Tab-separated table of C-alpha atoms in Angstrom:
chain	number	residue	atom	x	y	z
A	4	UNK	CA	1.887	-27.527	-7.226
A	5	UNK	CA	5.125	-26.814	-7.542
A	6	UNK	CA	5.952	-23.241	-9.042
A	7	UNK	CA	7.960	-22.115	-11.509
A	8	UNK	CA	9.364	-19.696	-9.813
A	9	UNK	CA	9.358	-18.189	-6.226
A	10	UNK	CA	7.712	-14.951	-6.961
A	11	UNK	CA	4.410	-17.038	-8.102
A	12	UNK	CA	5.302	-18.619	-4.510
A	13	UNK	CA	5.453	-16.081	-2.235
A	14	UNK	CA	2.747	-13.861	-4.040
A	15	UNK	CA	-0.273	-16.201	-2.149
A	16	UNK	CA	-1.551	-13.971	0.405
A	17	UNK	CA	-3.251	-16.721	4.014
A	18	UNK	CA	-6.514	-16.017	5.354
A	19	UNK	CA	-5.979	-16.056	9.161
A	20	UNK	CA	-9.289	-15.254	11.275
A	21	UNK	CA	-8.399	-12.906	13.961
A	22	UNK	CA	-11.946	-11.955	15.780
A	23	UNK	CA	-15.939	-12.449	15.099
A	24	UNK	CA	-16.546	-10.095	11.603
A	25	UNK	CA	-12.539	-9.932	11.372
A	26	UNK	CA	-10.160	-11.812	8.650
A	27	UNK	CA	-6.349	-11.206	7.612
A	28	UNK	CA	-5.396	-11.501	4.419
A	29	UNK	CA	-1.952	-12.297	4.635
A	30	UNK	CA	0.492	-11.219	1.866
A	31	UNK	CA	4.902	-11.856	1.149
A	32	UNK	CA	4.916	-9.340	-0.372
A	33	UNK	CA	1.308	-8.032	-1.823
A	34	UNK	CA	2.920	-6.442	-4.392
A	35	UNK	CA	4.596	-9.384	-6.419
A	36	UNK	CA	0.352	-9.816	-7.989
A	37	UNK	CA	1.642	-6.381	-9.880
A	38	UNK	CA	3.815	-6.309	-10.697
A	39	UNK	CA	3.890	-10.164	-11.903
A	40	UNK	CA	1.100	-9.200	-13.978
A	41	UNK	CA	1.999	-5.727	-15.181
A	42	UNK	CA	6.308	-7.171	-17.021
A	43	UNK	CA	4.023	-10.453	-18.198
A	44	UNK	CA	1.169	-7.821	-19.748
A	45	UNK	CA	3.095	-5.285	-21.688
A	46	UNK	CA	5.820	-7.686	-22.604
A	47	UNK	CA	2.706	-9.143	-23.860
A	48	UNK	CA	1.527	-6.300	-25.878
A	49	UNK	CA	5.061	-5.731	-27.194
A	50	UNK	CA	4.962	-2.210	-24.748
A	51	UNK	CA	8.941	-4.150	-23.481
A	52	UNK	CA	11.235	-6.002	-25.080
A	53	UNK	CA	12.590	-9.270	-23.121
A	54	UNK	CA	15.790	-7.495	-21.400
A	55	UNK	CA	14.762	-4.277	-21.607
A	56	UNK	CA	15.435	-2.582	-18.063
A	57	UNK	CA	12.652	-1.317	-15.580
A	58	UNK	CA	12.620	1.739	-14.367
A	59	UNK	CA	10.513	2.985	-11.012
A	60	UNK	CA	10.993	4.519	-7.900
A	61	UNK	CA	9.490	2.362	-4.463
A	62	UNK	CA	10.305	3.308	-0.546
A	63	UNK	CA	10.100	-0.749	-0.446
A	64	UNK	CA	8.242	-3.109	-1.572
A	65	UNK	CA	7.408	-2.421	-4.544
A	66	UNK	CA	11.000	-2.856	-5.207
A	67	UNK	CA	11.459	-6.282	-4.251
A	68	UNK	CA	8.166	-7.098	-6.287
A	69	UNK	CA	9.188	-5.583	-9.234
A	70	UNK	CA	13.021	-7.411	-9.139
A	71	UNK	CA	11.560	-10.697	-8.449
A	72	UNK	CA	9.171	-10.209	-11.863
A	73	UNK	CA	12.261	-8.614	-13.729
A	74	UNK	CA	13.900	-12.276	-12.454
A	75	UNK	CA	11.317	-13.740	-13.148
A	76	UNK	CA	10.569	-12.844	-16.695
A	77	UNK	CA	14.496	-11.922	-17.946
A	78	UNK	CA	14.333	-7.966	-17.579
A	79	UNK	CA	16.681	-5.985	-15.999
A	80	UNK	CA	15.757	-3.340	-13.243
A	81	UNK	CA	16.433	-0.550	-11.858
A	82	UNK	CA	15.370	0.732	-8.881
A	83	UNK	CA	15.260	4.649	-6.977
A	84	UNK	CA	15.209	4.121	-4.076
A	85	UNK	CA	13.681	5.674	-0.871
A	86	UNK	CA	15.236	6.970	2.135
A	87	UNK	CA	13.618	4.195	4.302
A	88	UNK	CA	14.731	1.161	2.269
A	89	UNK	CA	16.015	-0.870	5.145
A	90	UNK	CA	19.313	-2.660	3.658
A	91	UNK	CA	17.763	-5.709	4.423
A	92	UNK	CA	15.653	-5.573	0.871
A	93	UNK	CA	19.765	-3.007	-0.378
A	94	UNK	CA	20.835	-6.156	0.161
A	95	UNK	CA	18.111	-8.569	-1.591
A	96	UNK	CA	17.609	-5.819	-4.966
A	97	UNK	CA	21.050	-6.092	-5.407
A	98	UNK	CA	21.568	-9.655	-5.267
A	99	UNK	CA	18.502	-10.556	-7.749
A	100	UNK	CA	20.070	-8.608	-10.172
A	101	UNK	CA	19.205	-4.186	-9.903
A	102	UNK	CA	20.753	-1.587	-9.424
A	103	UNK	CA	20.097	0.517	-6.843
A	104	UNK	CA	20.405	4.356	-5.956
A	105	UNK	CA	18.342	5.917	-2.867
A	106	UNK	CA	17.864	9.309	-3.239
A	107	UNK	CA	19.955	11.749	-0.274
A	108	UNK	CA	18.534	11.291	3.343
A	109	UNK	CA	15.708	13.938	3.598
A	110	UNK	CA	13.057	13.670	7.177
A	111	UNK	CA	10.442	15.383	4.988
A	112	UNK	CA	8.506	12.266	2.771
A	113	UNK	CA	7.504	15.035	0.244
A	114	UNK	CA	10.793	15.773	-0.404
A	115	UNK	CA	12.041	11.940	-0.352
A	116	UNK	CA	9.605	11.495	-3.168
A	117	UNK	CA	10.031	14.286	-5.370
A	118	UNK	CA	13.429	13.567	-5.134
A	119	UNK	CA	13.320	9.301	-6.392
A	120	UNK	CA	10.539	10.675	-8.964
A	121	UNK	CA	12.753	13.880	-9.919
A	122	UNK	CA	15.966	11.626	-10.318
A	123	UNK	CA	14.202	8.912	-12.192
A	124	UNK	CA	12.708	11.666	-15.341
A	125	UNK	CA	17.031	13.130	-14.638
A	126	UNK	CA	17.291	9.372	-15.834
A	127	UNK	CA	14.545	8.735	-18.068
A	128	UNK	CA	16.224	11.789	-20.084
A	129	UNK	CA	19.723	10.469	-21.273
A	130	UNK	CA	18.928	6.553	-21.777
A	131	UNK	CA	15.559	6.113	-24.142
A	132	UNK	CA	15.435	2.451	-23.471
A	133	UNK	CA	14.907	2.623	-20.172
A	134	UNK	CA	10.844	2.301	-19.410
A	135	UNK	CA	8.830	3.850	-16.322
A	136	UNK	CA	6.858	1.819	-14.677
A	137	UNK	CA	5.358	4.280	-13.192
A	138	UNK	CA	3.006	2.379	-10.137
A	139	UNK	CA	1.968	5.534	-9.269
A	140	UNK	CA	-0.567	5.854	-12.042
A	141	UNK	CA	-0.310	3.710	-15.251
A	142	UNK	CA	-3.641	0.882	-14.471
A	143	UNK	CA	-1.709	-1.434	-15.299
A	144	UNK	CA	-1.267	-1.764	-12.099
A	145	UNK	CA	-4.960	-3.309	-11.217
A	146	UNK	CA	-4.550	-5.747	-12.708
A	147	UNK	CA	-3.170	-8.145	-10.402
A	148	UNK	CA	-4.867	-8.108	-8.312
A	149	UNK	CA	-8.395	-8.591	-10.092
A	150	UNK	CA	-6.876	-12.602	-9.157
A	151	UNK	CA	-6.547	-11.639	-5.607
A	152	UNK	CA	-10.161	-10.665	-5.609
A	153	UNK	CA	-11.547	-13.622	-7.463
A	154	UNK	CA	-9.785	-15.742	-4.358
A	155	UNK	CA	-11.953	-13.191	-1.562
A	156	UNK	CA	-14.892	-13.972	-3.902
A	157	UNK	CA	-13.950	-17.560	-3.843
A	158	UNK	CA	-13.774	-17.723	-0.001
A	159	UNK	CA	-16.672	-16.031	1.377
A	160	UNK	CA	-19.349	-16.437	-1.036
A	161	UNK	CA	-22.876	-14.650	-0.579
A	162	UNK	CA	-20.795	-12.959	2.759
A	163	UNK	CA	-21.559	-8.947	3.810
A	164	UNK	CA	-18.389	-8.006	2.726
A	165	UNK	CA	-15.571	-4.961	3.860
A	166	UNK	CA	-11.740	-4.389	2.848
A	167	UNK	CA	-10.012	-2.689	4.403
A	168	UNK	CA	-6.629	-1.561	3.589
A	169	UNK	CA	-4.254	1.092	3.300
A	170	UNK	CA	-4.492	3.741	0.196
A	171	UNK	CA	-1.382	3.741	-1.277
A	172	UNK	CA	-1.046	3.738	-4.794
A	173	UNK	CA	-4.874	3.191	-4.907
A	174	UNK	CA	-4.163	-0.051	-7.711
A	175	UNK	CA	-3.694	-2.608	-3.857
A	176	UNK	CA	-7.843	-1.727	-2.659
A	177	UNK	CA	-9.604	-0.098	-5.506
A	178	UNK	CA	-7.771	-3.007	-7.945
A	179	UNK	CA	-8.586	-5.421	-4.967
A	180	UNK	CA	-13.498	-3.443	-4.447
A	181	UNK	CA	-13.250	-3.219	-8.525
A	182	UNK	CA	-12.816	-6.702	-9.193
A	183	UNK	CA	-15.268	-7.363	-6.211
A	184	UNK	CA	-18.394	-4.394	-6.717
A	185	UNK	CA	-18.759	-6.305	-10.264
A	186	UNK	CA	-20.594	-9.586	-8.907
A	187	UNK	CA	-21.486	-7.699	-5.441
A	188	UNK	CA	-21.863	-4.076	-5.703
A	189	UNK	CA	-22.886	-3.434	-1.780
A	190	UNK	CA	-18.621	-4.372	-1.427
A	191	UNK	CA	-17.178	-2.089	0.707
A	192	UNK	CA	-13.991	0.132	0.974
A	193	UNK	CA	-12.187	1.254	3.813
A	194	UNK	CA	-9.406	3.503	3.382
A	195	UNK	CA	-5.839	4.030	5.830
A	196	UNK	CA	-4.681	7.422	5.465
A	197	UNK	CA	-1.681	8.831	7.262
A	198	UNK	CA	-0.921	12.178	8.398
A	199	UNK	CA	0.110	14.640	5.749
A	200	UNK	CA	-1.517	12.220	3.067
A	201	UNK	CA	-2.282	14.839	0.571
A	202	UNK	CA	-5.036	11.608	-1.158
A	203	UNK	CA	-7.138	12.946	0.709
A	204	UNK	CA	-6.671	16.211	2.412
A	205	UNK	CA	-4.132	14.902	5.428
A	206	UNK	CA	-1.447	17.517	4.129
A	207	UNK	CA	-2.084	20.384	6.495
A	208	UNK	CA	-1.214	17.500	9.222
A	209	UNK	CA	1.918	17.439	10.354
A	210	UNK	CA	3.457	14.102	12.055
A	211	UNK	CA	7.063	13.843	13.122
A	212	UNK	CA	7.383	10.453	13.279
A	213	UNK	CA	4.914	9.573	10.390
A	214	UNK	CA	6.926	6.560	8.488
A	215	UNK	CA	4.140	4.072	7.158
A	216	UNK	CA	5.429	3.491	4.118
A	217	UNK	CA	3.012	2.922	0.991
A	218	UNK	CA	-0.251	4.136	2.323
A	219	UNK	CA	-0.220	8.399	1.943
A	220	UNK	CA	1.397	10.191	-0.250
A	221	UNK	CA	2.735	14.252	-0.385
A	222	UNK	CA	2.151	14.463	-4.578
A	223	UNK	CA	-1.263	13.505	-6.167
A	224	UNK	CA	-1.071	9.363	-7.799
A	225	UNK	CA	-3.256	9.389	-10.854
A	226	UNK	CA	-4.052	5.241	-9.470
A	227	UNK	CA	-6.185	6.377	-6.816
A	228	UNK	CA	-9.831	5.643	-7.760
A	229	UNK	CA	-11.482	7.655	-4.413
A	230	UNK	CA	-15.290	7.026	-5.505
A	231	UNK	CA	-14.352	3.611	-4.895
A	232	UNK	CA	-13.557	3.827	-0.588
A	233	UNK	CA	-17.195	4.294	1.278
A	234	UNK	CA	-14.607	5.507	4.720
A	235	UNK	CA	-11.154	6.919	5.052
A	236	UNK	CA	-9.310	6.213	8.923
A	237	UNK	CA	-6.694	8.380	9.679
A	238	UNK	CA	-3.592	7.409	12.121
A	239	UNK	CA	-0.449	8.749	13.032
A	240	UNK	CA	2.343	6.776	13.549
A	241	UNK	CA	1.284	5.260	16.638
A	242	UNK	CA	-1.733	4.593	16.423
A	243	UNK	CA	0.236	2.077	14.371
A	244	UNK	CA	2.182	0.640	15.954
A	245	UNK	CA	-0.143	0.433	18.286
A	246	UNK	CA	-2.227	-2.016	15.661
A	247	UNK	CA	1.286	-3.208	14.327
A	248	UNK	CA	2.488	-4.339	18.804
A	249	UNK	CA	-2.038	-5.583	19.465
A	250	UNK	CA	-1.381	-7.703	15.680
A	251	UNK	CA	1.421	-9.651	17.071
A	252	UNK	CA	0.835	-9.764	20.542
A	253	UNK	CA	-2.910	-11.221	20.501
A	254	UNK	CA	-2.808	-13.217	17.018
A	255	UNK	CA	1.650	-13.757	16.607
A	256	UNK	CA	0.746	-11.728	13.386
A	257	UNK	CA	4.327	-9.975	12.421
A	258	UNK	CA	3.199	-7.461	9.390
A	259	UNK	CA	4.533	-3.868	8.288
A	260	UNK	CA	3.410	-0.482	9.902
A	261	UNK	CA	0.830	-0.492	7.239
A	262	UNK	CA	-0.827	-3.466	8.090
A	263	UNK	CA	-1.632	-2.595	12.400
A	264	UNK	CA	-3.493	0.339	11.452
A	265	UNK	CA	-5.463	-1.659	8.874
A	266	UNK	CA	-6.063	-3.682	11.729
A	267	UNK	CA	-7.177	-1.362	13.848
A	268	UNK	CA	-9.290	0.304	11.525
A	269	UNK	CA	-11.332	-3.006	11.141
A	270	UNK	CA	-11.352	-3.859	14.325
A	271	UNK	CA	-13.169	-0.094	14.969
A	272	UNK	CA	-15.211	-1.004	12.190
A	273	UNK	CA	-16.159	-4.209	12.811
A	274	UNK	CA	-17.756	-2.431	16.395
A	275	UNK	CA	-19.796	-0.835	14.498
A	276	UNK	CA	-21.162	-2.782	11.952
A	277	UNK	CA	-20.794	-6.590	12.984
A	278	UNK	CA	-23.037	-7.761	10.256
A	279	UNK	CA	-20.554	-8.304	7.698
A	280	UNK	CA	-16.932	-9.539	7.832
A	281	UNK	CA	-14.702	-7.219	7.788
A	282	UNK	CA	-10.881	-8.070	5.487
A	283	UNK	CA	-7.302	-6.402	6.201
A	284	UNK	CA	-4.979	-6.041	3.973
A	285	UNK	CA	-2.005	-6.826	5.247
A	286	UNK	CA	0.648	-5.851	2.824
A	287	UNK	CA	3.608	-7.226	4.488
A	288	UNK	CA	5.858	-8.484	6.921
A	289	UNK	CA	7.258	-6.704	10.558
A	290	UNK	CA	11.264	-7.855	8.920
A	291	UNK	CA	11.900	-3.831	7.564
A	292	UNK	CA	10.066	-2.282	10.709
A	293	UNK	CA	12.411	-4.304	13.729
A	294	UNK	CA	14.181	-1.187	15.300
A	295	UNK	CA	11.919	1.678	14.397
A	296	UNK	CA	9.119	-0.287	16.094
A	297	UNK	CA	8.387	-2.760	17.234
A	298	UNK	CA	11.965	-2.556	19.488
A	299	UNK	CA	9.498	-0.278	21.064
A	300	UNK	CA	7.450	-2.462	21.835
A	301	UNK	CA	6.348	-0.874	25.170
A	302	UNK	CA	5.392	2.880	24.103
A	303	UNK	CA	1.793	0.994	22.311
A	304	UNK	CA	-1.401	1.370	23.265
A	305	UNK	CA	-4.090	-0.595	24.427
A	306	UNK	CA	-5.965	-0.708	20.975
A	307	UNK	CA	-9.140	-1.439	22.633
A	308	UNK	CA	-8.950	2.004	24.641
A	309	UNK	CA	-8.487	4.198	21.215
A	310	UNK	CA	-11.025	5.567	18.957
A	311	UNK	CA	-11.436	7.958	16.460
A	312	UNK	CA	-12.695	11.026	15.726
A	313	UNK	CA	-15.700	11.108	14.085
A	314	UNK	CA	-15.107	14.030	11.072
A	315	UNK	CA	-17.826	14.805	8.608
A	316	UNK	CA	-15.242	16.820	5.968
A	317	UNK	CA	-11.037	16.492	5.871
A	318	UNK	CA	-10.583	20.675	7.379
A	319	UNK	CA	-12.802	18.564	10.369
A	320	UNK	CA	-10.050	15.598	10.975
A	321	UNK	CA	-7.387	16.069	14.332
A	322	UNK	CA	-4.774	13.838	14.797
A	323	UNK	CA	-3.571	11.245	16.890
A	324	UNK	CA	-7.065	9.146	14.596
A	325	UNK	CA	-9.801	11.013	12.921
A	326	UNK	CA	-12.258	8.872	10.693
A	327	UNK	CA	-14.569	10.033	8.060
A	328	UNK	CA	-17.977	8.924	5.906
A	329	UNK	CA	-16.391	9.082	2.496
A	330	UNK	CA	-19.482	7.844	1.059
A	331	UNK	CA	-17.946	6.820	-2.710
A	332	UNK	CA	-17.315	10.475	-3.667
A	333	UNK	CA	-14.585	12.247	-6.341
A	334	UNK	CA	-10.632	12.917	-5.823
A	335	UNK	CA	-11.319	16.642	-2.751
A	336	UNK	CA	-9.303	19.672	-4.841
A	337	UNK	CA	-6.299	19.276	-3.689
A	338	UNK	CA	-4.827	23.181	-1.827
A	339	UNK	CA	-1.663	22.128	-2.223
A	340	UNK	CA	-0.882	19.093	-3.925
A	341	UNK	CA	2.045	17.974	-6.277
A	342	UNK	CA	2.261	16.460	-9.519
A	343	UNK	CA	4.653	14.179	-10.509
């Protein structure tokens, strides 16, 4: 098959068997599906016009995805970038034609997110021609993952399935499982979160090395549909790093930090439920984590020796790894939420 644009080729994931009961859904860059479908849908609906500037904030892979989608559909792109966006990504964004500005450096990811949203609002006030993509709040970002779900359903017909992946904006794991449950309500969803994320109530726990970009948040995301999740894992940086290093060492898979966290969670879930196939969502490659994660591989722990503390409520969670049966319940009350 000849693709009309590189984005159409890059978006397609590969399925890699990691162990009995554990399969990796490996993306080059997962949010390309979301961005391509969202931009096309907005154009078809007349919400945006060809050549208009689309703007959003990002910690990395959504920025790349949106830049590719704008390149694909002839749109302009402006990214308010996190301090965690690496030089390689920044160079690609600029060459693709996106204009990029990074917020001032902050070791506090909460402030980093607030700075970015504040800057987006400032630009919107001065330039009404901009369209804010609102990846965290506009459910148009769910649409692209329906195609991913259809691929999964075709690959594993009649299989008892559990999807494991970073929660982040909620659109990826939520969009995949919401679609799968249309025909199979028994599909389970296990979400992965870093400590410090308000999304499932871990905001009172501080991980000084937390750089698990894209799977948690210090602000409330409307696209997270809490009632879709059957269980939640909270992992610190060291555990996520250990999972990422183990993936490379044991399976030759070079994947990002969120994938490492998901791999650790899925391995644990597979031991509990060996009757099910656990599908780990691998959002991106490990390239942007070379210095901060893979260069420190000697510090990684043996995943076989790690297990979570089982808790009954978010208030009981403890670092470095906790797990809770969520039971598809509604959004919890957040004591310190920051709306955007």
